[in-house]
Structures are given as structure tokens and as C-alpha cells.
């Protein structure tokens, strides 16, 4: 048995039930949708692919069928691997993301989480929001943030960081690897764009 988890931030183009039905049609008697959920910040669908089935082929078929119906940040992971695979990057003809841009994206996400955690601990609180993962679109590095704070509060905090002490943490590494912009998306929606000179 192979378990696959599909997740996304923000809203899907169609209802989760419709996506699950499409996945069930592709799986047929080779697997099943075993769970999932949907909420304010996004959604997920859990899939089980039965033994003696070409899991890679089925996942490829599922990706082709559902990628247009989910946000660009939608990804899947295999339970035994946990490496995140963006759906759109798995489509035929998709451009490969330059390794240095992806590394910078991951580094910024990790740096943001460390800064958020340190600031929250200093106040005796828990992190108010976090960077779930980084991704790259063209030459724009995107940090996918999730949380429960109002959008405007998150935008204000990010703007103060980007224009303050942490400016170098974002702008310098991105400039070195050829990024032209950094974007922060919060619960699947873009909230801040910073050009990289």
C-alpha cells in the first residue's frame, strides 16, 4: 500500500468533493480516497494506492487531472518520503526550477520561521503564523505562510521586517541567485511583493 497526501493553501477552483470524485474515478479499483479536509487556510486529500499497482503512474494521472482545479501551491507527498512535489512542476513540459532559487526559497522560509519563533518566545507566546514552504515561479521566490492572524496584521509585520533589520536576509541572497522578486502569500493569497534590484 502507498499513501499519498495532496495539500493546498487557499481555495480550490471546484469543491473538494468534486476533486475527490475525479481522483476516485482515476483510481478505480487500484486505490481509494481515505480522508481529507478543507478549512480557512486550504485543504487536503489523502489517498491510498493498493499493492501491486503502479503508484507513480496513478499519481501522474491524478496530477494531470486535478492540477488546473487547485491553487498553484498545491503539492503531494508520499507518506514514506515526505518530499514535497508541486503539482504544476510534475506536468509534462513544466520548466525545472533552478536549484539555487529553490535553495534560497527554502532558506528564507527557514529564516522567517526562526525569526518568528524567537520573537514569539521573547514574548512568552507561540508563533502567530509560519512559513509552510517556499516555492519558485519564474524568477520570483514565494514564501507560503499560514496562520490565523488578520491579513493586514501579517502584511504590516512583513513590511517592517523587509524594510528593517531583516532586509539583508531576504534581498541579498535573492539578488545573488538571480531572483527578481520575493512574494509572501498568506493562506494561499498573495499579500506582499518585494522587487529585488
CSV table of C-alpha atoms in Angstrom, one decimal:
chain,number,residue,atom,x,y,z
A,1,UNK,CA,0.0,0.0,0.0
A,2,UNK,CA,1.2,3.5,-0.9
A,3,UNK,CA,-0.2,6.6,0.9
A,4,UNK,CA,-0.2,9.9,-0.9
A,5,UNK,CA,-1.3,13.2,0.6
A,6,UNK,CA,-2.4,16.1,-1.6
A,7,UNK,CA,-2.5,19.6,0.1
A,8,UNK,CA,-3.0,23.2,-0.9
A,9,UNK,CA,-3.3,26.7,0.6
A,10,UNK,CA,-6.2,28.9,-0.3
A,11,UNK,CA,-9.3,27.9,-2.2
A,12,UNK,CA,-9.7,25.4,-5.0
A,13,UNK,CA,-11.5,26.1,-8.3
A,14,UNK,CA,-14.1,23.5,-7.6
A,15,UNK,CA,-15.3,21.8,-4.4
A,16,UNK,CA,-13.1,19.2,-2.6
A,17,UNK,CA,-15.8,16.6,-3.1
A,18,UNK,CA,-15.6,17.1,-6.9
A,19,UNK,CA,-11.9,16.7,-6.8
A,20,UNK,CA,-12.2,13.5,-4.7
A,21,UNK,CA,-14.7,12.1,-7.2
A,22,UNK,CA,-12.3,12.7,-10.0
A,23,UNK,CA,-9.5,11.0,-8.1
A,24,UNK,CA,-11.7,8.1,-7.3
A,25,UNK,CA,-12.6,7.7,-11.0
A,26,UNK,CA,-8.8,7.6,-11.8
A,27,UNK,CA,-8.0,5.1,-9.0
A,28,UNK,CA,-10.9,2.7,-9.9
A,29,UNK,CA,-10.2,-0.5,-8.0
A,30,UNK,CA,-6.5,0.3,-7.6
A,31,UNK,CA,-6.9,2.6,-4.6
A,32,UNK,CA,-9.2,5.0,-2.7
A,33,UNK,CA,-9.6,8.4,-1.2
A,34,UNK,CA,-9.3,7.7,2.6
A,35,UNK,CA,-9.7,11.2,4.0
A,36,UNK,CA,-9.1,14.9,3.8
A,37,UNK,CA,-10.4,18.2,5.0
A,38,UNK,CA,-10.9,21.8,4.0
A,39,UNK,CA,-10.8,25.0,6.0
A,40,UNK,CA,-10.0,28.6,6.1
A,41,UNK,CA,-6.4,28.1,5.1
A,42,UNK,CA,-6.7,25.4,2.5
A,43,UNK,CA,-7.4,21.7,2.1
A,44,UNK,CA,-6.0,18.2,1.7
A,45,UNK,CA,-7.0,14.9,0.3
A,46,UNK,CA,-5.5,11.6,1.5
A,47,UNK,CA,-5.2,8.7,-1.0
A,48,UNK,CA,-4.3,5.0,-0.5
A,49,UNK,CA,-3.0,3.1,-3.6
A,50,UNK,CA,-3.2,-0.6,-3.2
A,51,UNK,CA,-0.3,-3.0,-3.5
A,52,UNK,CA,0.8,-4.4,-6.9
A,53,UNK,CA,-0.3,-1.1,-8.5
A,54,UNK,CA,2.0,1.4,-10.4
A,55,UNK,CA,1.6,4.2,-7.9
A,56,UNK,CA,3.8,6.6,-9.9
A,57,UNK,CA,1.6,6.2,-13.0
A,58,UNK,CA,-1.6,6.8,-11.0
A,59,UNK,CA,-0.2,9.8,-9.2
A,60,UNK,CA,0.9,11.2,-12.6
A,61,UNK,CA,-2.6,10.7,-14.0
A,62,UNK,CA,-4.2,12.3,-10.9
A,63,UNK,CA,-1.8,15.3,-11.1
A,64,UNK,CA,-2.7,15.9,-14.8
A,65,UNK,CA,-6.4,15.7,-13.9
A,66,UNK,CA,-6.6,18.0,-10.9
A,67,UNK,CA,-3.7,20.5,-11.2
A,68,UNK,CA,-5.9,23.1,-13.0
A,69,UNK,CA,-8.5,22.9,-10.3
A,70,UNK,CA,-6.2,23.6,-7.4
A,71,UNK,CA,-4.1,26.6,-6.5
A,72,UNK,CA,-0.5,26.8,-7.9
A,73,UNK,CA,0.8,26.0,-4.5
A,74,UNK,CA,-0.9,22.5,-4.4
A,75,UNK,CA,1.6,19.7,-3.8
A,76,UNK,CA,1.7,16.0,-2.9
A,77,UNK,CA,3.9,13.9,-0.7
A,78,UNK,CA,4.3,10.1,-0.4
A,79,UNK,CA,3.9,9.0,3.2
A,80,UNK,CA,7.2,7.2,3.2
A,81,UNK,CA,9.2,10.0,1.6
A,82,UNK,CA,7.7,13.4,2.7
A,83,UNK,CA,9.5,15.3,-0.1
A,84,UNK,CA,7.0,17.9,-1.3
A,85,UNK,CA,6.2,17.8,-5.1
A,86,UNK,CA,4.3,20.8,-6.5
A,87,UNK,CA,1.6,19.5,-8.9
A,88,UNK,CA,2.4,22.1,-11.6
A,89,UNK,CA,6.0,21.1,-11.7
A,90,UNK,CA,5.0,17.4,-12.4
A,91,UNK,CA,3.1,18.3,-15.6
A,92,UNK,CA,4.7,17.4,-19.0
A,93,UNK,CA,6.7,20.4,-20.3
A,94,UNK,CA,6.9,22.1,-16.9
A,95,UNK,CA,10.1,24.1,-16.5
A,96,UNK,CA,12.6,22.9,-13.9
A,97,UNK,CA,13.1,25.3,-11.1
A,98,UNK,CA,16.8,26.3,-10.8
A,99,UNK,CA,18.3,24.7,-7.8
A,100,UNK,CA,19.8,27.9,-6.4
A,101,UNK,CA,16.4,29.6,-6.5
A,102,UNK,CA,14.7,26.7,-4.7
A,103,UNK,CA,17.5,26.6,-2.1
A,104,UNK,CA,17.1,30.4,-1.5
A,105,UNK,CA,13.3,29.9,-1.2
A,106,UNK,CA,13.8,27.2,1.4
A,107,UNK,CA,16.4,29.2,3.3
A,108,UNK,CA,14.1,32.3,3.5
A,109,UNK,CA,11.3,30.1,4.8
A,110,UNK,CA,13.5,28.6,7.5
A,111,UNK,CA,14.9,32.0,8.4
A,112,UNK,CA,11.4,33.5,8.7
A,113,UNK,CA,10.3,30.7,11.0
A,114,UNK,CA,13.4,31.1,13.2
A,115,UNK,CA,12.8,34.8,13.5
A,116,UNK,CA,9.0,34.3,14.2
A,117,UNK,CA,9.8,31.7,16.8
A,118,UNK,CA,12.4,33.8,18.6
A,119,UNK,CA,10.1,36.9,18.6
A,120,UNK,CA,7.2,34.8,20.0
A,121,UNK,CA,9.4,33.1,22.7
A,122,UNK,CA,10.6,36.5,23.8
A,123,UNK,CA,7.0,37.5,24.5
A,124,UNK,CA,6.1,34.1,26.0
A,125,UNK,CA,3.8,33.3,23.1
A,126,UNK,CA,3.5,30.8,20.3
A,127,UNK,CA,4.3,31.7,16.7
A,128,UNK,CA,1.4,33.7,15.3
A,129,UNK,CA,1.9,32.5,11.7
A,130,UNK,CA,4.6,30.4,10.0
A,131,UNK,CA,6.2,29.7,6.6
A,132,UNK,CA,4.8,26.4,5.5
A,133,UNK,CA,7.1,26.1,2.5
A,134,UNK,CA,8.9,28.0,-0.2
A,135,UNK,CA,8.3,27.8,-3.9
A,136,UNK,CA,9.5,29.5,-7.1
A,137,UNK,CA,7.6,30.8,-10.0
A,138,UNK,CA,9.8,32.0,-12.9
A,139,UNK,CA,12.3,34.2,-11.1
A,140,UNK,CA,10.0,35.1,-8.2
A,141,UNK,CA,10.6,33.4,-4.9
A,142,UNK,CA,7.4,32.8,-2.9
A,143,UNK,CA,7.1,32.1,0.8
A,144,UNK,CA,3.8,30.3,1.6
A,145,UNK,CA,2.7,31.5,5.0
A,146,UNK,CA,-0.1,30.1,7.1
A,147,UNK,CA,-1.8,31.3,10.3
A,148,UNK,CA,-4.9,32.7,11.9
A,149,UNK,CA,-4.0,36.4,12.2
A,150,UNK,CA,-5.8,39.0,10.1
A,151,UNK,CA,-4.1,39.6,6.7
A,152,UNK,CA,-3.4,43.2,7.4
A,153,UNK,CA,-1.5,42.4,10.6
A,154,UNK,CA,0.7,39.9,8.8
A,155,UNK,CA,1.3,42.3,5.9
A,156,UNK,CA,2.4,45.0,8.4
A,157,UNK,CA,4.8,42.7,10.2
A,158,UNK,CA,6.3,41.5,7.0
A,159,UNK,CA,6.7,45.0,5.6
A,160,UNK,CA,8.5,46.1,8.8
A,161,UNK,CA,10.9,43.1,8.5
A,162,UNK,CA,11.6,43.5,4.8
A,163,UNK,CA,12.3,47.2,5.2
A,164,UNK,CA,14.1,46.9,8.6
A,165,UNK,CA,16.7,44.6,10.1
A,166,UNK,CA,15.9,41.5,8.1
A,167,UNK,CA,16.1,43.3,4.7
A,168,UNK,CA,19.5,41.7,4.1
A,169,UNK,CA,18.2,38.3,5.0
A,170,UNK,CA,15.8,38.4,2.1
A,171,UNK,CA,17.2,40.8,-0.5
A,172,UNK,CA,20.9,39.9,-0.6
A,173,UNK,CA,20.6,36.1,-1.0
A,174,UNK,CA,17.9,36.5,-3.6
A,175,UNK,CA,19.9,39.0,-5.6
A,176,UNK,CA,22.9,36.6,-5.6
A,177,UNK,CA,20.9,33.8,-7.1
A,178,UNK,CA,19.1,35.8,-9.8
A,179,UNK,CA,15.7,36.3,-8.3
A,180,UNK,CA,13.8,39.3,-9.4
A,181,UNK,CA,11.2,39.4,-6.6
A,182,UNK,CA,10.1,37.9,-3.3
A,183,UNK,CA,6.4,37.4,-2.6
A,184,UNK,CA,4.7,36.5,0.6
A,185,UNK,CA,1.4,34.5,0.2
A,186,UNK,CA,-0.7,34.1,3.3
A,187,UNK,CA,-3.2,31.3,3.5
A,188,UNK,CA,-2.8,30.9,-0.3
A,189,UNK,CA,-3.3,34.6,-1.3
A,190,UNK,CA,-0.5,37.0,-2.2
A,191,UNK,CA,-0.1,39.8,0.3
A,192,UNK,CA,3.3,41.4,-0.3
A,193,UNK,CA,5.7,41.7,-3.3
A,194,UNK,CA,9.2,43.0,-2.9
A,195,UNK,CA,11.2,43.7,-6.1
A,196,UNK,CA,14.8,42.5,-5.9
A,197,UNK,CA,17.1,45.1,-7.6
